[in-house]
CSV table of C-alpha atoms in Angstrom, one decimal:
chain,number,residue,atom,x,y,z
A,1,UNK,CA,12.3,18.5,5.6
A,2,UNK,CA,14.6,18.5,2.7
A,3,UNK,CA,16.9,15.5,2.5
A,4,UNK,CA,20.6,16.0,1.7
A,5,UNK,CA,22.0,14.5,-1.6
A,6,UNK,CA,25.0,12.5,-1.0
A,7,UNK,CA,27.6,11.5,-3.5
A,8,UNK,CA,28.1,7.8,-4.3
A,9,UNK,CA,30.9,6.1,-2.6
A,10,UNK,CA,34.2,5.7,-4.6
A,11,UNK,CA,34.1,2.6,-6.9
A,12,UNK,CA,37.3,1.2,-5.0
A,13,UNK,CA,35.1,0.5,-2.1
A,14,UNK,CA,34.8,-3.3,-1.3
A,15,UNK,CA,31.8,-4.8,-3.2
A,16,UNK,CA,30.4,-6.5,-0.1
A,17,UNK,CA,27.7,-5.5,2.3
A,18,UNK,CA,28.6,-5.0,6.0
A,19,UNK,CA,27.4,-7.8,8.4
A,20,UNK,CA,23.6,-7.9,9.4
A,21,UNK,CA,22.2,-6.5,6.2
A,22,UNK,CA,19.0,-8.1,4.7
A,23,UNK,CA,18.1,-7.5,1.0
A,24,UNK,CA,14.5,-7.6,0.2
A,25,UNK,CA,13.2,-8.2,-3.3
A,26,UNK,CA,9.5,-8.0,-3.7
A,27,UNK,CA,8.4,-9.8,-6.8
A,28,UNK,CA,5.4,-10.4,-8.8
A,29,UNK,CA,5.5,-12.6,-11.9
A,30,UNK,CA,9.1,-11.6,-12.5
A,31,UNK,CA,10.5,-15.1,-13.8
A,32,UNK,CA,12.3,-13.3,-16.5
A,33,UNK,CA,14.6,-11.2,-14.3
A,34,UNK,CA,14.6,-12.6,-10.9
A,35,UNK,CA,17.4,-15.1,-11.3
A,36,UNK,CA,19.8,-12.3,-12.5
A,37,UNK,CA,18.6,-10.0,-9.7
A,38,UNK,CA,19.1,-12.6,-7.0
A,39,UNK,CA,22.6,-13.5,-8.4
A,40,UNK,CA,23.6,-9.9,-8.4
A,41,UNK,CA,22.4,-9.4,-4.9
A,42,UNK,CA,24.0,-12.7,-3.7
A,43,UNK,CA,27.3,-11.4,-4.9
A,44,UNK,CA,27.1,-8.7,-2.2
A,45,UNK,CA,27.0,-11.4,0.5
A,46,UNK,CA,24.0,-10.1,2.4
A,47,UNK,CA,23.2,-11.8,5.8
A,48,UNK,CA,19.7,-12.5,4.4
A,49,UNK,CA,18.4,-12.4,0.9
A,50,UNK,CA,14.7,-12.4,0.9
A,51,UNK,CA,12.5,-12.7,-2.1
A,52,UNK,CA,8.8,-11.8,-1.3
A,53,UNK,CA,6.9,-13.6,-4.0
A,54,UNK,CA,3.6,-11.7,-4.0
A,55,UNK,CA,1.2,-14.6,-5.2
A,56,UNK,CA,3.0,-14.8,-8.6
A,57,UNK,CA,1.4,-17.1,-11.2
A,58,UNK,CA,4.7,-17.8,-12.9
A,59,UNK,CA,7.8,-19.6,-11.6
A,60,UNK,CA,9.2,-16.6,-9.7
A,61,UNK,CA,9.4,-18.5,-6.4
A,62,UNK,CA,11.0,-21.6,-7.7
A,63,UNK,CA,13.7,-19.6,-9.6
A,64,UNK,CA,14.4,-17.5,-6.7
A,65,UNK,CA,14.8,-20.5,-4.5
A,66,UNK,CA,17.0,-22.2,-6.8
A,67,UNK,CA,19.1,-19.0,-7.2
A,68,UNK,CA,19.7,-19.1,-3.4
A,69,UNK,CA,17.2,-16.8,-2.0
A,70,UNK,CA,15.0,-17.2,1.2
A,71,UNK,CA,11.5,-17.1,-0.4
A,72,UNK,CA,8.5,-15.8,1.5
A,73,UNK,CA,5.4,-16.6,-0.4
A,74,UNK,CA,2.2,-14.6,-0.3
A,75,UNK,CA,-0.5,-17.2,-1.1
A,76,UNK,CA,-2.5,-14.4,-3.0
A,77,UNK,CA,-1.3,-11.2,-4.8
A,78,UNK,CA,-1.5,-8.2,-2.4
A,79,UNK,CA,0.4,-5.6,-4.0
A,80,UNK,CA,3.9,-4.0,-3.9
A,81,UNK,CA,3.1,-2.4,-0.5
A,82,UNK,CA,2.1,-5.7,1.1
A,83,UNK,CA,5.1,-7.5,-0.2
A,84,UNK,CA,7.6,-4.8,1.0
A,85,UNK,CA,6.0,-4.7,4.4
A,86,UNK,CA,6.2,-8.6,4.6
A,87,UNK,CA,9.8,-8.5,3.6
A,88,UNK,CA,10.5,-5.7,6.4
A,89,UNK,CA,8.8,-7.8,8.9
A,90,UNK,CA,10.9,-10.8,8.2
A,91,UNK,CA,14.0,-8.7,8.2
A,92,UNK,CA,13.0,-7.4,11.7
A,93,UNK,CA,12.4,-11.0,12.9
A,94,UNK,CA,16.0,-11.8,11.8
A,95,UNK,CA,17.3,-8.9,13.9
A,96,UNK,CA,19.1,-7.3,10.9
A,97,UNK,CA,20.8,-4.0,11.4
A,98,UNK,CA,19.9,-2.7,8.0
A,99,UNK,CA,17.2,-3.8,5.5
A,100,UNK,CA,17.3,-2.8,1.8
A,101,UNK,CA,14.6,-3.1,-0.7
A,102,UNK,CA,15.4,-3.7,-4.3
A,103,UNK,CA,13.2,-3.9,-7.3
A,104,UNK,CA,12.9,-7.3,-9.0
A,105,UNK,CA,12.8,-6.0,-12.6
A,106,UNK,CA,16.5,-5.5,-12.6
A,107,UNK,CA,16.4,-1.7,-12.4
A,108,UNK,CA,18.9,-1.4,-9.6
A,109,UNK,CA,22.6,-2.3,-9.7
A,110,UNK,CA,24.7,-3.7,-6.8
A,111,UNK,CA,27.0,-0.6,-6.6
A,112,UNK,CA,23.9,1.5,-5.7
A,113,UNK,CA,22.7,-1.0,-3.1
A,114,UNK,CA,26.1,-0.6,-1.4
A,115,UNK,CA,25.7,3.2,-1.7
A,116,UNK,CA,22.3,3.3,0.1
A,117,UNK,CA,23.5,0.9,2.8
A,118,UNK,CA,26.7,3.0,3.4
A,119,UNK,CA,24.5,6.0,4.1
A,120,UNK,CA,22.7,4.3,6.8
A,121,UNK,CA,25.6,2.5,8.1
A,122,UNK,CA,27.6,5.7,8.6
A,123,UNK,CA,24.9,6.7,11.0
A,124,UNK,CA,23.8,9.7,9.0
A,125,UNK,CA,20.4,8.5,8.2
A,126,UNK,CA,17.6,6.2,9.3
A,127,UNK,CA,16.5,5.8,5.8
A,128,UNK,CA,18.4,6.2,2.6
A,129,UNK,CA,16.6,6.5,-0.6
A,130,UNK,CA,18.2,5.8,-4.0
A,131,UNK,CA,17.2,8.8,-6.1
A,132,UNK,CA,17.1,8.2,-9.9
A,133,UNK,CA,16.2,11.9,-10.6
A,134,UNK,CA,19.8,12.9,-11.4
A,135,UNK,CA,20.3,10.0,-13.7
A,136,UNK,CA,20.6,10.8,-17.4
A,137,UNK,CA,19.0,7.3,-18.0
A,138,UNK,CA,15.6,8.2,-16.7
A,139,UNK,CA,12.9,8.8,-19.6
A,140,UNK,CA,11.2,12.1,-19.8
A,141,UNK,CA,7.8,10.5,-19.2
A,142,UNK,CA,9.1,8.8,-16.0
A,143,UNK,CA,10.7,12.0,-14.9
A,144,UNK,CA,7.4,13.9,-15.3
A,145,UNK,CA,5.3,11.1,-13.6
A,146,UNK,CA,7.8,11.0,-10.8
A,147,UNK,CA,7.7,14.8,-10.2
A,148,UNK,CA,3.8,14.6,-10.1
A,149,UNK,CA,4.1,11.8,-7.6
A,150,UNK,CA,6.6,13.9,-5.5
A,151,UNK,CA,4.2,16.9,-5.5
A,152,UNK,CA,1.1,14.6,-4.6
A,153,UNK,CA,3.2,13.0,-1.9
A,154,UNK,CA,4.1,16.3,-0.5
A,155,UNK,CA,0.5,17.6,-0.6
A,156,UNK,CA,-0.8,14.5,1.2
A,157,UNK,CA,2.2,13.8,3.7
A,158,UNK,CA,4.0,17.2,3.8
A,159,UNK,CA,7.5,15.7,3.1
A,160,UNK,CA,9.4,16.5,0.0
A,161,UNK,CA,11.9,14.0,-1.5
A,162,UNK,CA,13.2,14.0,-5.1
A,163,UNK,CA,12.3,10.4,-5.9
A,164,UNK,CA,9.3,9.5,-3.8
A,165,UNK,CA,8.7,6.4,-5.8
A,166,UNK,CA,12.2,4.8,-5.8
A,167,UNK,CA,12.1,1.1,-4.9
A,168,UNK,CA,15.7,1.2,-3.6
A,169,UNK,CA,15.7,2.1,-0.1
A,170,UNK,CA,17.7,1.2,3.0
A,171,UNK,CA,16.1,1.2,6.5
A,172,UNK,CA,18.0,1.3,9.9
A,173,UNK,CA,17.0,-1.1,12.5
A,174,UNK,CA,15.5,1.9,14.5
A,175,UNK,CA,13.5,2.9,11.5
A,176,UNK,CA,12.3,-0.7,10.9
A,177,UNK,CA,11.0,-1.0,14.5
A,178,UNK,CA,9.0,2.4,14.2
A,179,UNK,CA,7.7,2.2,10.7
A,180,UNK,CA,3.9,1.5,10.3
A,181,UNK,CA,3.0,0.6,6.7
A,182,UNK,CA,-0.7,0.0,5.8
A,183,UNK,CA,-0.9,0.4,2.1
A,184,UNK,CA,-1.0,-2.8,0.0
A,185,UNK,CA,-0.3,-1.2,-3.3
A,186,UNK,CA,2.1,1.3,-4.8
A,187,UNK,CA,1.1,3.9,-2.4
A,188,UNK,CA,3.5,2.3,0.0
A,189,UNK,CA,6.4,4.4,-1.6
A,190,UNK,CA,4.5,7.7,-0.7
A,191,UNK,CA,3.6,6.2,2.6
A,192,UNK,CA,7.3,5.6,3.5
A,193,UNK,CA,7.9,9.3,2.7
A,194,UNK,CA,5.0,10.1,5.0
A,195,UNK,CA,6.6,8.1,7.8
A,196,UNK,CA,9.7,10.2,7.5
A,197,UNK,CA,7.7,13.3,8.6
A,198,UNK,CA,5.6,11.4,11.2
A,199,UNK,CA,8.5,9.7,12.9
A,200,UNK,CA,11.1,12.5,12.2
A,201,UNK,CA,13.4,10.1,10.5
A,202,UNK,CA,16.8,11.3,9.4
A,203,UNK,CA,16.7,10.7,5.5
A,204,UNK,CA,19.3,10.8,2.9
A,205,UNK,CA,18.9,10.6,-0.8
A,206,UNK,CA,21.7,8.9,-2.7
A,207,UNK,CA,22.0,9.5,-6.4
A,208,UNK,CA,21.6,6.1,-8.3
A,209,UNK,CA,21.7,5.0,-11.8
A,210,UNK,CA,18.3,4.4,-13.4
A,211,UNK,CA,18.3,1.4,-15.8
A,212,UNK,CA,15.2,1.4,-17.9
A,213,UNK,CA,14.5,-1.5,-20.2
A,214,UNK,CA,11.4,-2.3,-22.2
A,215,UNK,CA,10.7,-4.9,-19.5
A,216,UNK,CA,11.0,-2.5,-16.5
A,217,UNK,CA,8.9,0.1,-18.3
A,218,UNK,CA,6.2,-2.4,-18.9
A,219,UNK,CA,6.2,-3.1,-15.3
A,220,UNK,CA,5.6,0.5,-14.1
A,221,UNK,CA,2.4,2.1,-13.1
A,222,UNK,CA,-0.1,3.1,-15.7
A,223,UNK,CA,-1.9,6.5,-15.6
A,224,UNK,CA,-5.1,5.0,-14.2
A,225,UNK,CA,-3.2,3.0,-11.6
A,226,UNK,CA,-1.4,6.2,-10.6
A,227,UNK,CA,-4.8,7.8,-9.9
A,228,UNK,CA,-5.9,4.9,-8.0
A,229,UNK,CA,-2.5,5.0,-6.0
A,230,UNK,CA,-3.4,8.7,-5.2
A,231,UNK,CA,-6.8,7.8,-4.1
A,232,UNK,CA,-5.3,5.4,-1.7
A,233,UNK,CA,-2.7,7.7,-0.5
A,234,UNK,CA,-5.5,10.3,0.4
A,235,UNK,CA,-7.4,7.7,2.2
A,236,UNK,CA,-4.4,7.1,4.5
A,237,UNK,CA,-5.0,10.5,6.0
A,238,UNK,CA,-8.4,9.5,7.3
B,1,UNK,CA,-53.4,7.1,-4.1
B,2,UNK,CA,-51.6,6.9,-7.4
B,3,UNK,CA,-50.0,3.8,-8.9
B,4,UNK,CA,-46.4,5.2,-8.4
B,5,UNK,CA,-47.2,5.7,-4.6
B,6,UNK,CA,-48.4,2.1,-4.4
B,7,UNK,CA,-45.4,0.8,-6.3
B,8,UNK,CA,-43.0,2.8,-4.1
B,9,UNK,CA,-44.8,1.7,-0.9
B,10,UNK,CA,-44.5,-2.0,-1.9
B,11,UNK,CA,-40.8,-1.6,-2.5
B,12,UNK,CA,-40.3,0.2,0.9
B,13,UNK,CA,-42.3,-2.5,2.7
B,14,UNK,CA,-40.2,-5.2,1.1
B,15,UNK,CA,-37.1,-3.3,2.2
B,16,UNK,CA,-38.4,-2.8,5.7
B,17,UNK,CA,-39.2,-6.5,5.8
B,18,UNK,CA,-35.8,-7.4,5.0
B,19,UNK,CA,-34.3,-5.1,7.8
B,20,UNK,CA,-36.6,-6.7,10.3
B,21,UNK,CA,-35.8,-10.1,9.1
B,22,UNK,CA,-32.0,-9.5,9.2
B,23,UNK,CA,-32.3,-7.9,12.6
B,24,UNK,CA,-34.2,-11.0,14.0
B,25,UNK,CA,-31.5,-13.2,12.6
B,26,UNK,CA,-28.9,-11.1,14.5
B,27,UNK,CA,-27.2,-10.0,11.3
B,28,UNK,CA,-27.9,-6.3,11.8
B,29,UNK,CA,-26.9,-4.4,14.9
B,30,UNK,CA,-29.6,-2.4,16.8
B,31,UNK,CA,-28.3,0.9,15.8
B,32,UNK,CA,-28.3,-0.1,12.1
B,33,UNK,CA,-31.9,-1.6,12.5
B,34,UNK,CA,-33.2,1.8,14.0
B,35,UNK,CA,-31.2,3.8,11.3
B,36,UNK,CA,-32.7,1.8,8.4
B,37,UNK,CA,-36.3,1.6,9.9
B,38,UNK,CA,-36.1,5.4,10.2
B,39,UNK,CA,-34.8,5.9,6.7
B,40,UNK,CA,-37.6,3.7,5.1
B,41,UNK,CA,-40.2,4.9,7.5
B,42,UNK,CA,-39.4,8.7,6.5
B,43,UNK,CA,-39.5,7.5,2.8
B,44,UNK,CA,-42.9,6.0,3.3
B,45,UNK,CA,-44.2,9.2,4.9
B,46,UNK,CA,-42.9,11.3,1.9
B,47,UNK,CA,-44.6,8.8,-0.5
B,48,UNK,CA,-48.0,8.9,1.2
B,49,UNK,CA,-48.0,12.7,1.9
B,50,UNK,CA,-45.7,14.2,-0.8
B,51,UNK,CA,-46.5,17.7,0.3
B,52,UNK,CA,-44.4,17.3,3.5
B,53,UNK,CA,-41.3,17.4,1.1
B,54,UNK,CA,-42.5,20.7,-0.4
B,55,UNK,CA,-43.0,22.2,3.0
B,56,UNK,CA,-39.6,21.1,4.1
B,57,UNK,CA,-38.1,22.3,0.7
B,58,UNK,CA,-39.6,25.7,1.0
B,59,UNK,CA,-38.3,26.1,4.7
B,60,UNK,CA,-34.8,25.6,3.5
B,61,UNK,CA,-35.1,27.8,0.4
B,62,UNK,CA,-35.5,25.1,-2.3
B,63,UNK,CA,-38.5,25.5,-4.6
B,64,UNK,CA,-39.8,22.0,-5.0
B,65,UNK,CA,-40.1,19.0,-2.7
B,66,UNK,CA,-38.8,16.6,-5.2
B,67,UNK,CA,-35.7,18.6,-5.6
B,68,UNK,CA,-34.9,18.5,-1.9
B,69,UNK,CA,-35.3,14.7,-1.9
B,70,UNK,CA,-33.0,14.4,-5.0
B,71,UNK,CA,-30.3,16.7,-3.3
B,72,UNK,CA,-30.5,14.7,0.0
B,73,UNK,CA,-30.5,11.4,-1.7
B,74,UNK,CA,-27.3,12.5,-3.8
B,75,UNK,CA,-25.4,13.5,-0.7
B,76,UNK,CA,-26.6,10.4,1.2
B,77,UNK,CA,-25.4,8.1,-1.7
B,78,UNK,CA,-22.1,9.8,-1.8
B,79,UNK,CA,-21.6,9.4,1.9
B,80,UNK,CA,-22.6,5.8,1.7
B,81,UNK,CA,-20.1,5.2,-1.3
B,82,UNK,CA,-17.3,6.7,0.8
B,83,UNK,CA,-18.2,4.6,3.9
B,84,UNK,CA,-18.1,1.5,1.8
B,85,UNK,CA,-14.8,2.5,0.1
B,86,UNK,CA,-13.2,3.1,3.6
B,87,UNK,CA,-14.6,-0.2,4.9
B,88,UNK,CA,-13.3,-2.0,1.8
B,89,UNK,CA,-9.9,-0.5,2.4
B,90,UNK,CA,-9.9,-1.9,6.0
B,91,UNK,CA,-10.8,-5.4,4.6
B,92,UNK,CA,-8.0,-5.1,2.2
B,93,UNK,CA,-5.7,-4.3,5.0
B,94,UNK,CA,-6.9,-7.1,7.0
B,95,UNK,CA,-6.5,-9.6,4.2
B,96,UNK,CA,-2.9,-8.4,3.6
B,97,UNK,CA,-2.1,-8.8,7.3
B,98,UNK,CA,-3.6,-12.3,7.2
B,99,UNK,CA,-1.5,-13.1,4.0
B,100,UNK,CA,1.7,-11.9,5.7
B,101,UNK,CA,1.1,-13.9,8.7
B,102,UNK,CA,0.5,-17.1,6.6
B,103,UNK,CA,3.6,-16.3,4.5
B,104,UNK,CA,5.9,-15.7,7.4
B,105,UNK,CA,4.9,-18.9,8.9
B,106,UNK,CA,5.7,-20.9,5.9
B,107,UNK,CA,9.1,-19.4,4.8
B,108,UNK,CA,11.1,-21.6,2.4
B,109,UNK,CA,14.4,-21.7,0.7
B,110,UNK,CA,17.9,-20.8,1.6
B,111,UNK,CA,18.7,-20.5,5.3
B,112,UNK,CA,19.9,-17.1,6.3
B,113,UNK,CA,23.8,-16.9,6.1
B,114,UNK,CA,23.9,-15.4,9.5
B,115,UNK,CA,22.1,-18.5,10.9
B,116,UNK,CA,24.6,-20.8,9.2
B,117,UNK,CA,27.6,-18.9,10.6
B,118,UNK,CA,26.1,-19.0,14.1
B,119,UNK,CA,25.5,-22.7,13.9
B,120,UNK,CA,29.2,-23.2,12.9
B,121,UNK,CA,30.6,-21.0,15.6
B,122,UNK,CA,30.9,-22.3,19.1
B,123,UNK,CA,28.4,-21.0,21.6
B,124,UNK,CA,29.8,-18.2,23.8
């Protein structure tokens, strides 16, 4: 299945989310950026703004709470996949119509959150993925790593997307109810792509800007971590 | 009997003793008890009569008995490591689910905006 690339909505569109949308921010030791991310997302007036603090050892939870987010706190660190699935489970409990996941390192901008939500809200997709691959801001090393991850994801799960590792995704309620995420770590990104094929979800990739800072680069996956992620991905097939 | 055979038999006896003890304590299932007793039992046979391995090796086209033992041990170890890895993954998954369960039970912070709106609006 090859997803369609949509063009972003015009900038004159209202900078506010439709009703019933939850924003989920999985976060681990993000005290430097979380306040700004929560403030930027709050400005979109989501029905629920959930920060899943994945057992941080810093003040991520307190800062998020003070910034106005609903904080769900993992007592111990479980990894990005565990945190995302917790956020999605909470969103499902709240009965949201759309759930969006946003990275806590400040990589995503509010306009792009609106864009992925719009794709799902229009009823064109069960899952919209913010694709950074057309953004000129993406460093070459990241572009290459991303392409390798896309190929491995395709080999393991049989579904091709141009940005399998993007953290900006919008899920419809129907997709939320059917998703079954089992991975605890970064392999969850590929696992979600795998679910597209398994559940025959309608998917759209929406071009988004990629904001890379020294901070967000330091938060990415290392090569050895990438290998471990691939090992976990393979294991998902057993 | 050579010293190496005696040393290996002592080690096997210790391992067997442990399997029996754990089975008596109810910490090992019957299937595992039979499996490990068979593994160590066959090991003891090979130590006492090493020629058995040569006969077996020749029958499957491998020259020396010790080579057969090495190959089989290698494959068995790989399989065991894989099983442990899979089992560990299941443990990891269980821990994540437990963590999620606890976290969702103890949500803190801002009340959902929708809930506030619902509270303010009259009941239908």
